[in-house]
XYZ file of C-alpha atoms in Angstrom:
712
model
C 37.436 -19.288 8.391
C 33.822 -19.869 9.664
C 33.566 -16.305 10.952
C 35.139 -14.697 7.822
C 32.784 -16.855 5.634
C 29.675 -15.631 7.566
C 30.813 -12.056 7.589
C 31.247 -12.267 3.756
C 27.805 -13.806 3.316
C 26.036 -11.145 5.444
C 27.917 -8.382 3.735
C 27.073 -9.995 0.176
C 23.482 -10.177 1.116
C 23.221 -6.629 1.931
C 20.738 -4.728 4.215
C 17.085 -5.806 4.054
C 14.953 -2.898 2.979
C 12.162 -2.172 5.411
C 8.641 -1.410 4.162
C 7.131 2.108 4.580
C 5.200 0.771 7.643
C 8.269 -0.834 9.124
C 10.401 2.214 8.630
C 7.649 4.599 10.108
C 7.458 2.368 13.288
C 11.185 2.017 13.791
C 12.578 5.486 12.615
C 9.919 7.973 12.818
C 9.608 10.057 16.348
C 6.964 12.589 16.567
C 8.301 16.155 16.600
C 8.332 18.266 19.669
C 4.658 19.536 19.361
C 1.108 18.047 20.036
C -0.216 15.746 22.537
C 2.066 12.875 21.252
C 5.346 14.786 21.001
C 8.766 12.935 21.231
C 6.924 9.474 21.071
C 7.790 6.829 18.318
C 5.095 6.875 15.748
C 2.693 4.063 16.161
C -0.113 3.029 13.935
C -2.925 3.436 16.336
C -2.241 7.150 16.591
C -3.963 7.732 13.332
C -5.063 4.522 11.956
C -5.879 5.563 8.362
C -1.922 6.362 8.055
C -0.943 2.787 8.692
C -3.670 1.540 6.252
C -2.452 3.764 3.572
C 1.184 2.913 4.014
C 0.424 -0.889 4.238
C -1.661 -0.520 0.988
C 1.452 0.974 -0.739
C 3.582 -1.673 0.484
C 1.408 -4.522 -0.587
C 0.395 -3.635 -4.160
C 2.863 -3.432 -6.871
C 2.282 0.144 -7.997
C 4.840 3.045 -8.492
C 2.347 5.805 -8.825
C 0.377 6.908 -5.807
C -2.305 9.321 -5.329
C -3.904 10.263 -2.110
C -6.338 12.779 -0.551
C -8.142 13.164 2.576
C -9.469 15.558 5.091
C -7.575 18.497 6.538
C -5.894 18.602 9.978
C -5.659 14.720 9.960
C -2.142 14.421 9.175
C -2.337 13.856 5.494
C 1.104 15.752 4.790
C 2.620 13.379 7.360
C 1.753 10.346 5.066
C 3.864 12.236 2.451
C 6.793 12.938 4.942
C 6.997 9.380 5.845
C 7.140 8.294 2.216
C 9.816 11.060 1.389
C 11.868 10.056 4.211
C 11.597 6.407 3.392
C 12.907 7.033 -0.048
C 15.726 9.129 1.154
C 17.048 7.260 3.984
C 15.880 3.553 3.622
C 16.442 3.314 -0.046
C 19.031 6.176 -0.574
C 17.091 7.696 -3.612
C 17.067 11.269 -4.888
C 13.766 12.921 -4.357
C 12.132 15.782 -6.201
C 9.564 17.573 -3.960
C 7.183 19.812 -5.961
C 5.448 22.741 -4.140
C 3.190 25.601 -5.510
C 5.496 28.337 -4.520
C 9.418 27.586 -4.280
C 10.374 30.506 -2.009
C 7.568 30.215 0.726
C 6.389 26.576 0.551
C 9.868 25.050 0.255
C 10.967 26.869 3.240
C 7.841 25.933 5.285
C 7.818 22.456 4.203
C 11.522 21.896 5.106
C 11.645 23.732 8.477
C 8.150 22.915 9.742
C 7.580 19.300 8.364
C 10.808 17.494 7.420
C 13.566 18.910 9.579
C 11.678 18.648 13.064
C 10.877 14.865 12.070
C 14.451 14.401 11.046
C 15.916 16.117 14.209
C 13.599 13.966 16.545
C 14.792 10.625 15.100
C 18.176 9.562 16.224
C 18.597 7.161 13.223
C 17.630 10.015 10.741
C 19.449 13.024 12.082
C 22.820 11.528 11.562
C 22.174 11.946 7.734
C 21.767 15.787 8.096
C 24.525 17.795 6.223
C 26.902 19.724 8.266
C 27.271 22.501 5.573
C 25.622 23.744 2.449
C 21.622 23.939 2.055
C 19.689 22.453 4.777
C 22.316 22.939 7.638
C 21.449 26.495 8.253
C 18.322 28.530 7.920
C 17.051 30.235 4.693
C 15.199 28.597 1.736
C 16.570 25.403 0.611
C 16.508 24.215 -3.023
C 18.785 21.209 -3.047
C 19.824 19.444 0.281
C 22.447 16.676 -0.025
C 22.457 14.301 2.880
C 25.415 12.300 4.247
C 24.117 8.990 2.900
C 24.341 10.264 -0.653
C 20.766 10.963 -1.237
C 19.498 14.402 -1.967
C 16.138 16.273 -1.656
C 15.464 18.765 -4.355
C 12.527 21.142 -4.184
C 10.701 21.880 -7.324
C 8.256 24.778 -8.182
C 4.773 23.796 -9.527
C 4.315 27.346 -10.956
C 6.267 29.742 -13.134
C 8.413 29.081 -16.100
C 9.145 25.600 -17.531
C 12.895 25.819 -16.778
C 12.011 25.626 -13.149
C 10.984 22.065 -13.647
C 13.663 20.791 -16.190
C 17.216 19.971 -16.565
C 17.602 17.436 -13.853
C 16.731 13.831 -13.049
C 15.478 12.110 -9.735
C 14.391 8.675 -8.717
C 11.217 9.802 -6.934
C 8.903 12.827 -7.396
C 6.376 14.016 -4.830
C 3.930 16.654 -5.706
C 2.097 18.334 -2.826
C -0.962 20.594 -3.154
C -0.997 19.687 -6.771
C -4.209 21.468 -7.612
C -2.345 24.785 -7.023
C 0.047 24.421 -9.791
C -0.149 26.364 -13.014
C -2.189 24.889 -15.866
C -0.666 24.348 -19.437
C -0.851 27.410 -21.479
C -0.865 29.853 -18.505
C 2.832 30.455 -18.414
C 4.004 27.269 -20.183
C 4.784 26.462 -23.778
C 4.955 22.741 -22.724
C 2.591 20.261 -21.046
C 1.058 20.888 -17.617
C 3.557 21.412 -14.702
C 2.465 18.030 -13.097
C 3.250 16.186 -16.243
C 6.525 18.238 -16.622
C 7.445 17.122 -13.137
C 6.511 13.677 -13.740
C 9.078 13.534 -16.644
C 11.897 14.050 -14.124
C 11.687 10.205 -13.282
C 11.810 9.128 -16.970
C 15.407 8.205 -16.842
C 14.652 5.766 -13.706
C 12.292 3.812 -16.176
C 10.164 1.309 -14.193
C 12.201 2.017 -11.104
C 10.917 5.484 -10.560
C 8.278 6.370 -8.088
C 5.557 9.226 -8.245
C 3.442 10.634 -5.535
C 0.626 13.208 -5.643
C -1.580 14.638 -2.867
C -3.854 17.631 -2.158
C -7.123 18.553 -0.545
C -9.759 18.167 -3.278
C -10.990 21.273 -5.043
C -13.194 20.582 -7.862
C -14.059 17.593 -10.320
C -11.671 19.066 -12.923
C -8.813 19.482 -10.281
C -5.728 17.338 -10.668
C -6.060 15.322 -7.567
C -9.652 14.370 -8.205
C -9.112 13.354 -11.921
C -6.151 11.350 -10.875
C -8.100 9.622 -8.078
C -10.880 8.740 -10.489
C -8.324 7.260 -12.831
C -6.674 5.270 -10.047
C -7.653 2.176 -8.055
C -9.748 4.602 -6.079
C -9.452 2.774 -2.722
C -11.763 3.715 0.018
C -11.368 2.873 3.748
C -14.135 0.707 4.915
C -15.054 -0.583 8.381
C -16.853 -3.603 9.782
C -20.171 -2.548 11.465
C -19.986 -3.640 15.280
C -23.779 -4.446 14.991
C -24.490 -6.216 11.801
C -21.001 -7.120 10.525
C -21.402 -5.403 7.130
C -18.460 -3.613 5.665
C -19.359 -0.118 4.847
C -17.599 3.131 4.113
C -19.135 5.999 6.063
C -19.436 9.529 4.824
C -21.315 12.588 5.355
C -24.644 11.076 4.478
C -24.120 8.864 7.492
C -23.864 11.551 10.060
C -27.241 12.128 11.674
C -28.749 14.421 14.324
C -27.285 17.764 13.180
C -30.203 19.224 11.396
C -32.562 18.443 14.245
C -30.264 20.193 16.868
C -31.363 23.565 18.539
C -27.844 24.818 18.875
C -24.185 23.794 18.457
C -23.915 22.139 21.998
C -27.096 20.169 21.158
C -25.518 19.229 17.823
C -22.582 17.899 19.574
C -24.763 15.661 21.807
C -27.116 14.542 19.157
C -24.654 13.947 16.455
C -23.959 10.333 15.645
C -22.667 8.070 12.859
C -25.067 5.320 11.801
C -24.390 2.077 9.794
C -25.778 2.546 6.260
C -26.734 -1.237 6.283
C -28.487 -1.741 9.495
C -29.091 1.888 10.521
C -27.906 1.309 14.033
C -25.975 4.318 15.622
C -22.305 3.950 16.602
C -20.932 5.215 20.018
C -17.605 7.006 19.954
C -16.195 3.820 21.419
C -17.563 1.917 18.666
C -16.001 4.264 16.025
C -12.716 4.086 17.729
C -12.743 0.214 17.697
C -13.663 0.128 13.955
C -10.982 2.641 13.088
C -8.356 0.194 14.292
C -9.313 -2.314 11.545
C -9.776 -0.241 8.367
C -10.400 -2.294 5.186
C -8.941 -0.805 1.951
C -11.641 -1.607 -0.879
C -10.746 -0.501 -4.513
C -13.177 0.425 -7.194
C -14.636 -2.798 -8.598
C -14.040 -4.682 -5.463
C -16.388 -5.922 -2.645
C -15.522 -6.800 1.004
C -17.200 -9.209 3.428
C -16.225 -10.721 6.795
C -15.328 -14.312 6.566
C -15.918 -17.101 9.152
C -12.596 -16.476 10.742
C -13.595 -12.868 11.336
C -11.030 -11.630 8.679
C -11.967 -9.369 5.919
C -12.293 -10.914 2.585
C -11.842 -8.426 -0.520
C -13.086 -9.850 -3.739
C -13.094 -8.618 -7.325
C -10.616 -7.142 -9.753
C -9.243 -3.824 -9.577
C -9.854 -1.815 -12.665
C -6.860 -1.653 -15.125
C -4.721 1.232 -14.146
C -1.094 2.110 -13.247
C -1.774 4.145 -10.171
C -2.879 3.329 -6.584
C -5.216 5.758 -5.250
C -6.746 6.264 -1.905
C -8.955 8.568 0.039
C -10.328 9.276 3.507
C -12.745 11.586 5.156
C -13.649 13.175 8.549
C -15.120 9.893 9.892
C -11.636 8.206 9.577
C -9.972 11.137 11.506
C -9.141 9.829 14.973
C -7.868 13.284 16.041
C -11.513 14.560 16.041
C -14.548 13.069 17.994
C -17.943 12.569 16.580
C -19.237 15.468 18.995
C -16.830 17.876 17.305
C -17.461 16.728 13.824
C -21.111 17.412 14.546
C -20.459 20.758 15.885
C -18.598 21.712 12.829
C -21.397 20.496 10.630
C -23.908 22.441 12.479
C -21.820 25.766 12.338
C -21.571 25.057 8.553
C -25.207 24.191 8.157
C -26.519 27.446 9.953
C -23.760 29.716 9.264
C -24.607 33.342 7.606
C -22.238 32.174 4.713
C -23.771 28.770 4.563
C -22.789 28.046 0.872
C -19.258 28.976 1.517
C -19.080 26.873 4.618
C -20.804 24.019 3.237
C -18.141 24.104 0.289
C -15.477 24.080 2.775
C -16.920 21.195 4.696
C -17.239 19.220 1.457
C -13.620 19.747 0.362
C -11.738 19.884 3.699
C -13.794 17.418 5.915
C -15.599 14.912 3.530
C -12.995 14.846 0.657
C -15.762 15.768 -1.952
C -14.974 18.103 -4.929
C -17.132 21.394 -5.190
C -20.288 21.393 -7.278
C -19.350 24.054 -9.768
C -21.924 25.392 -12.181
C -19.940 23.730 -15.018
C -18.176 20.482 -14.332
C -16.731 17.557 -16.272
C -19.029 14.727 -17.009
C -17.710 11.030 -17.257
C -16.410 10.511 -20.815
C -15.237 7.607 -22.828
C -11.407 6.931 -23.326
C -9.379 5.928 -26.137
C -9.201 2.544 -24.645
C -13.101 2.229 -24.817
C -12.749 3.053 -28.661
C -9.972 0.635 -29.255
C -11.728 -2.049 -27.500
C -14.694 -1.609 -29.777
C -12.463 -2.326 -32.803
C -13.219 -5.936 -33.468
C -16.214 -6.970 -31.187
C -17.547 -10.505 -31.083
C -21.369 -10.840 -30.907
C -22.375 -14.440 -30.085
C -21.141 -16.783 -32.651
C -20.744 -14.288 -35.354
C -17.012 -14.355 -35.446
C -16.641 -12.456 -38.873
C -16.856 -9.196 -36.851
C -13.598 -10.214 -35.232
C -11.915 -10.544 -38.689
C -13.463 -7.834 -40.734
C -10.956 -5.492 -42.278
C -11.033 -1.769 -43.233
C -12.365 -1.160 -46.773
C -14.891 -3.940 -46.476
C -18.737 -3.765 -45.768
C -20.112 -6.098 -43.320
C -22.736 -8.757 -44.124
C -26.423 -8.038 -43.213
C -25.738 -4.505 -44.507
C -28.521 -1.873 -44.296
C -26.843 1.138 -45.507
C -23.473 3.231 -45.616
C -22.988 6.722 -44.888
C -20.091 9.055 -44.711
C -19.154 12.300 -42.957
C -16.461 15.001 -44.249
C -14.816 17.592 -42.135
C -13.507 20.473 -44.380
C -10.064 22.069 -43.921
C -7.924 24.296 -45.884
C -5.415 21.519 -46.871
C -7.216 18.185 -45.985
C -10.701 16.620 -45.987
C -11.079 14.295 -43.013
C -13.686 11.548 -43.649
C -15.342 8.733 -41.747
C -17.379 6.069 -43.418
C -19.828 4.072 -41.244
C -21.796 0.746 -42.181
C -25.044 -0.016 -40.498
C -25.662 -3.743 -40.319
C -27.885 -6.272 -38.448
C -26.906 -8.092 -35.401
C -28.700 -10.813 -33.519
C -30.338 -8.267 -31.168
C -30.533 -5.013 -33.173
C -28.603 -2.731 -35.671
C -25.109 -1.621 -34.939
C -22.790 0.657 -36.935
C -18.974 0.267 -37.572
C -16.399 2.323 -39.341
C -15.306 0.605 -42.646
C -13.131 3.470 -44.066
C -11.496 6.889 -42.759
C -8.644 9.052 -43.598
C -7.208 12.341 -44.781
C -7.857 13.535 -48.450
C -5.459 16.307 -49.769
C -6.686 19.606 -50.910
C -4.191 21.473 -53.134
C -4.923 24.931 -51.907
C -1.409 25.885 -52.069
C -0.895 24.792 -55.715
C -4.055 25.899 -57.378
C -6.079 27.989 -54.892
C -8.756 27.051 -52.569
C -11.659 27.803 -55.020
C -10.458 25.232 -57.434
C -8.831 22.827 -54.898
C -11.926 22.303 -52.700
C -14.311 21.260 -55.489
C -11.605 19.039 -57.026
C -10.832 17.323 -53.709
C -14.723 16.622 -52.974
C -15.069 15.266 -56.592
C -12.234 12.702 -56.303
C -13.468 11.776 -52.691
C -17.007 11.223 -54.179
C -15.270 8.956 -56.741
C -13.962 6.811 -53.809
C -17.463 6.616 -52.233
C -18.970 5.749 -55.536
C -16.716 2.995 -56.177
C -18.029 1.369 -52.920
C -16.913 -1.534 -50.660
C -16.854 -5.260 -51.305
C -18.976 -7.142 -48.789
C -16.807 -9.199 -46.409
C -16.965 -13.034 -47.067
C -19.204 -12.666 -50.102
C -17.383 -12.607 -53.396
C -20.524 -12.447 -55.519
C -22.168 -9.477 -53.916
C -21.752 -6.234 -55.727
C -19.799 -3.413 -54.314
C -21.839 -1.168 -51.985
C -21.483 2.402 -52.321
C -21.989 5.117 -49.790
C -25.658 6.112 -49.901
C -25.441 9.626 -48.251
C -22.510 11.857 -47.383
C -22.665 14.730 -45.378
C -19.971 17.480 -45.468
C -19.345 20.399 -43.058
C -20.290 23.724 -44.678
C -19.235 25.938 -41.668
C -15.585 25.741 -42.257
C -14.064 29.036 -41.136
C -11.544 29.654 -43.918
C -10.699 33.337 -44.357
C -9.892 32.848 -47.999
C -13.595 32.658 -48.922
C -14.938 35.453 -47.033
C -18.002 35.543 -44.563
C -20.017 33.096 -46.555
C -17.728 30.036 -45.948
C -20.530 27.577 -46.845
C -20.721 28.964 -50.372
C -17.614 27.184 -51.301
C -19.326 23.897 -50.329
C -22.339 24.705 -52.342
C -20.214 25.339 -55.438
C -18.548 22.134 -54.968
C -21.911 20.210 -54.678
C -23.234 22.122 -57.685
C -20.303 20.878 -59.669
C -21.175 17.373 -58.845
C -24.643 17.749 -60.420
C -22.946 18.484 -63.813
C -20.201 15.989 -63.355
C -21.839 12.949 -61.808
C -25.472 12.555 -62.635
C -25.437 8.816 -61.475
C -23.639 9.505 -58.106
C -25.433 9.045 -54.704
C -26.542 11.904 -52.533
C -24.528 14.813 -50.696
C -25.876 16.953 -48.093
C -24.226 20.052 -46.710
C -24.380 20.335 -42.847
C -24.151 23.155 -40.503
C -23.650 22.295 -36.884
C -24.659 24.579 -33.977
C -24.119 23.872 -30.304
C -26.162 24.633 -27.096
C -23.792 26.408 -24.974
C -25.462 29.721 -25.970
C -28.928 30.885 -24.774
C -31.653 30.124 -27.248
C -31.793 32.878 -29.980
C -28.001 33.544 -29.616
C -26.606 31.453 -32.426
C -26.791 28.021 -30.901
C -29.190 25.246 -32.202
C -32.747 25.815 -31.716
C -35.496 23.204 -32.584
C -38.044 24.615 -34.940
C -41.540 24.748 -33.591
C -43.267 22.935 -36.453
C -42.872 21.413 -39.799
C -43.536 23.224 -43.069
C -45.669 21.957 -46.013
C -43.683 20.622 -49.136
C -44.681 23.576 -51.106
C -42.710 26.024 -48.895
C -39.411 26.640 -50.666
C -37.830 27.579 -47.374
C -39.565 24.946 -45.342
C -38.373 22.831 -42.468
C -38.010 18.938 -42.849
C -37.587 16.877 -39.741
C -34.747 14.450 -39.903
C -35.031 13.165 -36.349
C -34.084 14.434 -32.835
C -32.169 17.607 -32.791
C -31.655 18.088 -36.453
C -33.804 19.329 -39.523
C -33.350 20.200 -43.221
C -34.065 23.627 -44.689
C -34.179 24.540 -48.418
C -31.880 27.291 -49.577
C -33.918 29.699 -51.880
C -30.635 31.586 -52.710
C -28.908 28.579 -54.303
C -32.090 26.965 -55.731
C -31.742 29.141 -58.927
C -28.153 27.820 -59.368
C -29.387 24.257 -59.143
C -32.268 24.490 -61.375
C -30.219 25.986 -63.945
C -27.701 22.942 -63.775
C -30.804 20.801 -64.450
C -31.722 19.591 -61.088
C -35.226 18.839 -60.129
C -34.491 18.834 -56.500
C -34.017 22.132 -54.441
C -30.754 22.859 -52.663
C -30.872 21.639 -49.070
C -28.545 21.985 -46.035
C -29.011 20.335 -42.586
C -28.851 21.977 -39.340
C -28.209 19.955 -36.320
C -27.198 20.139 -32.822
C -23.465 19.213 -32.442
C -23.531 18.666 -28.645
C -26.530 16.288 -28.821
C -24.805 14.250 -31.769
C -21.543 14.077 -30.126
C -23.365 12.704 -27.230
C -25.001 10.165 -29.323
C -21.538 8.955 -30.673
C -19.901 8.630 -27.197
C -22.983 6.819 -25.979
C -22.847 4.559 -28.792
C -19.248 3.700 -27.721
C -19.607 3.798 -24.006
C -23.000 2.992 -22.628
C -24.682 0.879 -25.504
C -23.703 -2.913 -25.216
C -22.595 -4.572 -28.603
C -25.485 -5.815 -30.458
C -28.204 -3.433 -29.122
C -29.460 -0.747 -31.554
C -27.133 2.222 -31.792
C -24.012 0.369 -30.540
C -20.914 2.108 -32.098
C -17.779 0.094 -33.259
C -14.449 1.531 -34.567
C -12.484 -0.874 -36.730
C -10.422 -3.924 -36.646
C -6.600 -2.475 -37.025
C -4.571 -5.243 -38.407
C -1.384 -3.553 -39.377
C 0.789 -1.006 -37.792
C -0.366 1.895 -39.781
C -4.048 0.931 -39.064
C -3.301 0.705 -35.292
C -1.688 4.164 -35.435
C -4.608 5.551 -37.404
C -7.057 3.892 -34.832
C -5.367 5.578 -31.923
C -5.293 9.052 -33.777
C -9.057 8.486 -34.405
C -9.729 7.853 -30.780
C -7.523 10.719 -29.475
C -9.538 13.039 -31.768
C -12.930 11.751 -30.830
C -12.192 12.478 -27.095
C -10.402 15.620 -27.640
C -13.379 17.717 -26.561
C -14.186 17.624 -22.738
C -17.836 16.660 -22.032
C -19.318 19.232 -19.508
C -22.713 19.759 -17.824
C -23.559 23.411 -17.602
C -26.562 25.636 -17.080
C -27.552 27.742 -20.019
C -30.304 30.367 -20.017
C -33.434 29.016 -21.747
C -32.112 25.409 -21.854
C -31.556 24.503 -18.538
C -28.575 22.198 -17.617
C -27.252 20.764 -20.994
C -24.317 18.575 -21.823
C -21.848 20.520 -24.078
C -18.568 19.681 -25.554
C -15.616 22.036 -25.288
C -12.041 21.799 -26.715
C -9.930 23.508 -23.960
C -6.488 22.235 -25.497
C -7.221 22.998 -29.133
C -6.291 19.416 -29.931
C -7.376 18.291 -33.419
C -10.887 16.605 -33.509
C -11.377 16.346 -37.282
C -12.274 12.624 -37.277
C -14.742 13.258 -34.321
C -16.537 15.846 -36.262
C -16.600 13.699 -39.362
C -17.898 10.758 -37.599
C -20.790 12.840 -35.998
C -21.804 13.922 -39.496
C -21.703 10.348 -40.533
C -24.121 9.385 -37.782
C -26.343 12.435 -38.675
C -26.620 10.833 -42.252
C -27.621 7.691 -40.726
C -30.442 9.563 -38.933
C -31.481 11.197 -42.216
C -31.737 7.623 -43.845
C -33.625 6.442 -40.841
C -31.066 3.767 -39.957
C -31.154 3.020 -36.227
C -28.830 5.476 -34.516
C -28.919 5.762 -30.957
C -31.174 8.614 -29.903
C -31.208 10.189 -26.567
C -33.972 12.147 -24.796
C -33.092 15.857 -24.260
C -34.570 18.244 -21.674
C -37.144 20.436 -23.049
C -38.283 18.133 -25.976
C -42.009 17.782 -26.258
C -44.317 15.415 -28.196
C -44.772 18.144 -30.716
C -41.024 18.349 -31.412
C -40.834 14.611 -31.721
C -42.951 13.309 -34.630
C -43.864 9.710 -34.153
C -43.715 8.762 -37.919
C -42.081 10.322 -41.021
C -41.984 9.392 -44.443
C -38.332 8.698 -45.236
C -36.194 11.138 -47.095
C -34.651 9.249 -49.971
C -31.667 9.905 -52.124
C -32.774 8.849 -55.527
C -30.113 7.847 -58.137
C -29.229 10.585 -60.581
C -29.028 13.441 -58.068
C -25.760 14.781 -56.408
C -27.415 16.030 -53.363
C -30.396 15.181 -51.124
C -33.708 14.861 -52.551
C -36.466 16.160 -50.409
C -39.371 14.167 -51.690
C -41.871 13.005 -49.016
């Protein structure tokens, strides 16, 4: 009875699952090639492998992203992980490759099958018939333990990546997959493949690996969004914890030839600048210290590494390594390879190859993505607290904040909707901030009454909303505060109104002169970017201001924006009884989008120019806030060289996602600049003292006018 009971208890407990690292040590035998052939895998063979596997085992993530130098066994990390899921956990794995025919055959016959055959514990699971038992290109291999390995194509039509589910997906060489829109009507291939584990819920696993290509490449963007762990070492001289890279390799540039480079080349500690011998490097590699972004590491009194600090909030574990961590290569070989790249006839090509293949650094393209804000950044600015001023945590949409300086609005024009954003500028303890107090979509009845009647009607009704104003939060005695100045996009490309699209907005503003003599000001805006050379249609800052007597003169309204007077429309406005000329604002859209994002991302709450979204207190408001945030970041922020401008930051919408709220918000900020409210102003390359007037008399919007007055 005792024996039966013990046997039953042991069976009920089930087999203890080994970690990835334990599985590798006990089950993985190196295949019949290389200097370590037919040996059981051991951590000291390539120490970074053990560090990466241990990191995956210790931290509770289910998405893993890793990259490193070539010829270091990077793919072997993936082989271990896939075999662990197949044979230790008995799970179905989808393995994605760039080319199903060639890559799948190579991966199976050159990487997976040799390792399985070399291991007595693993080869017993090989199928005796069906795919994987003979030669050819496999697509679905079913093992004897019930698990299956399915190869997935990262290129081609969408159906190659649909109609099946797995527990685990592993994407290799992920930067070589198609991009969304090339041959796909759905999302990008990596995301389509990711969807194959949706049925597994929180039990699914996802891996991605690739040699880095460029900053916009999939693996680099995923790494940046991950914990972004790097493998550090303890200096044998000073005890500092450092992460060596290309800049720590010395002696190569001073070498006379490649052999001299191999002799002179040495890694030095970035903390104490003392050189490391090859023996020092080998010793340090045996004790790698993974340190994530936001963390620091020191060596405690007991000699153990102490990693402190919180990892950034993310759902994926990312880790990278470089040539320093490659135990297969000596320092001498690394130095010789660097010398050959430095003094090659194709030095630029060879340097790029070294960056990507040896040092795990993306290329430096002429055009590259720049760090941008996220939807989370915008949501977190919805209800900021500044010191003891707790009212900012509670203020609701539709209310103006106390200590108000002024309210502006921006309107983005469309065929069927006007998207608007209203911002209030208010004093804080340390400066002036601005926050959204109203936003939404206003219908344009184009399909019912035609665009030429529907657009003025919609603008008039939206003007009524702005004129009605907003109650001051917490002050029932204060009068409602109207929008002081409203900017409206005149560059809408509607085919219904011909080549002069802005004429429709002019007509609507002219109607406001007749209808609403007591309303506040409107100003038509025309945005121009800086992605084109000077004189090719982009924004160009005028060289000088014009005297007030010049009917077509230029009026400065701050940085990268100015007002012109339209002689063409002046006659119509004078006939309507207006004493002010018709005006429109030209502004640099890229610069002002940068101002908005800087207000959200880089300006602390309380300082001049800090931007806040709004306190979403209902389900609909939270939905609206997320939609607003998505539209603000719809465009990718890029740095690119432009002839005549130098390197500039531009915003490009590659995916054609809606960005109406973003455009409207930029116009609202521009109106704040017109009223000389404190808007975060950024310096731009090429600006000179002559284009940046130190003082300017404010441009005001006197009551009784339905557009901007230009009095000095």
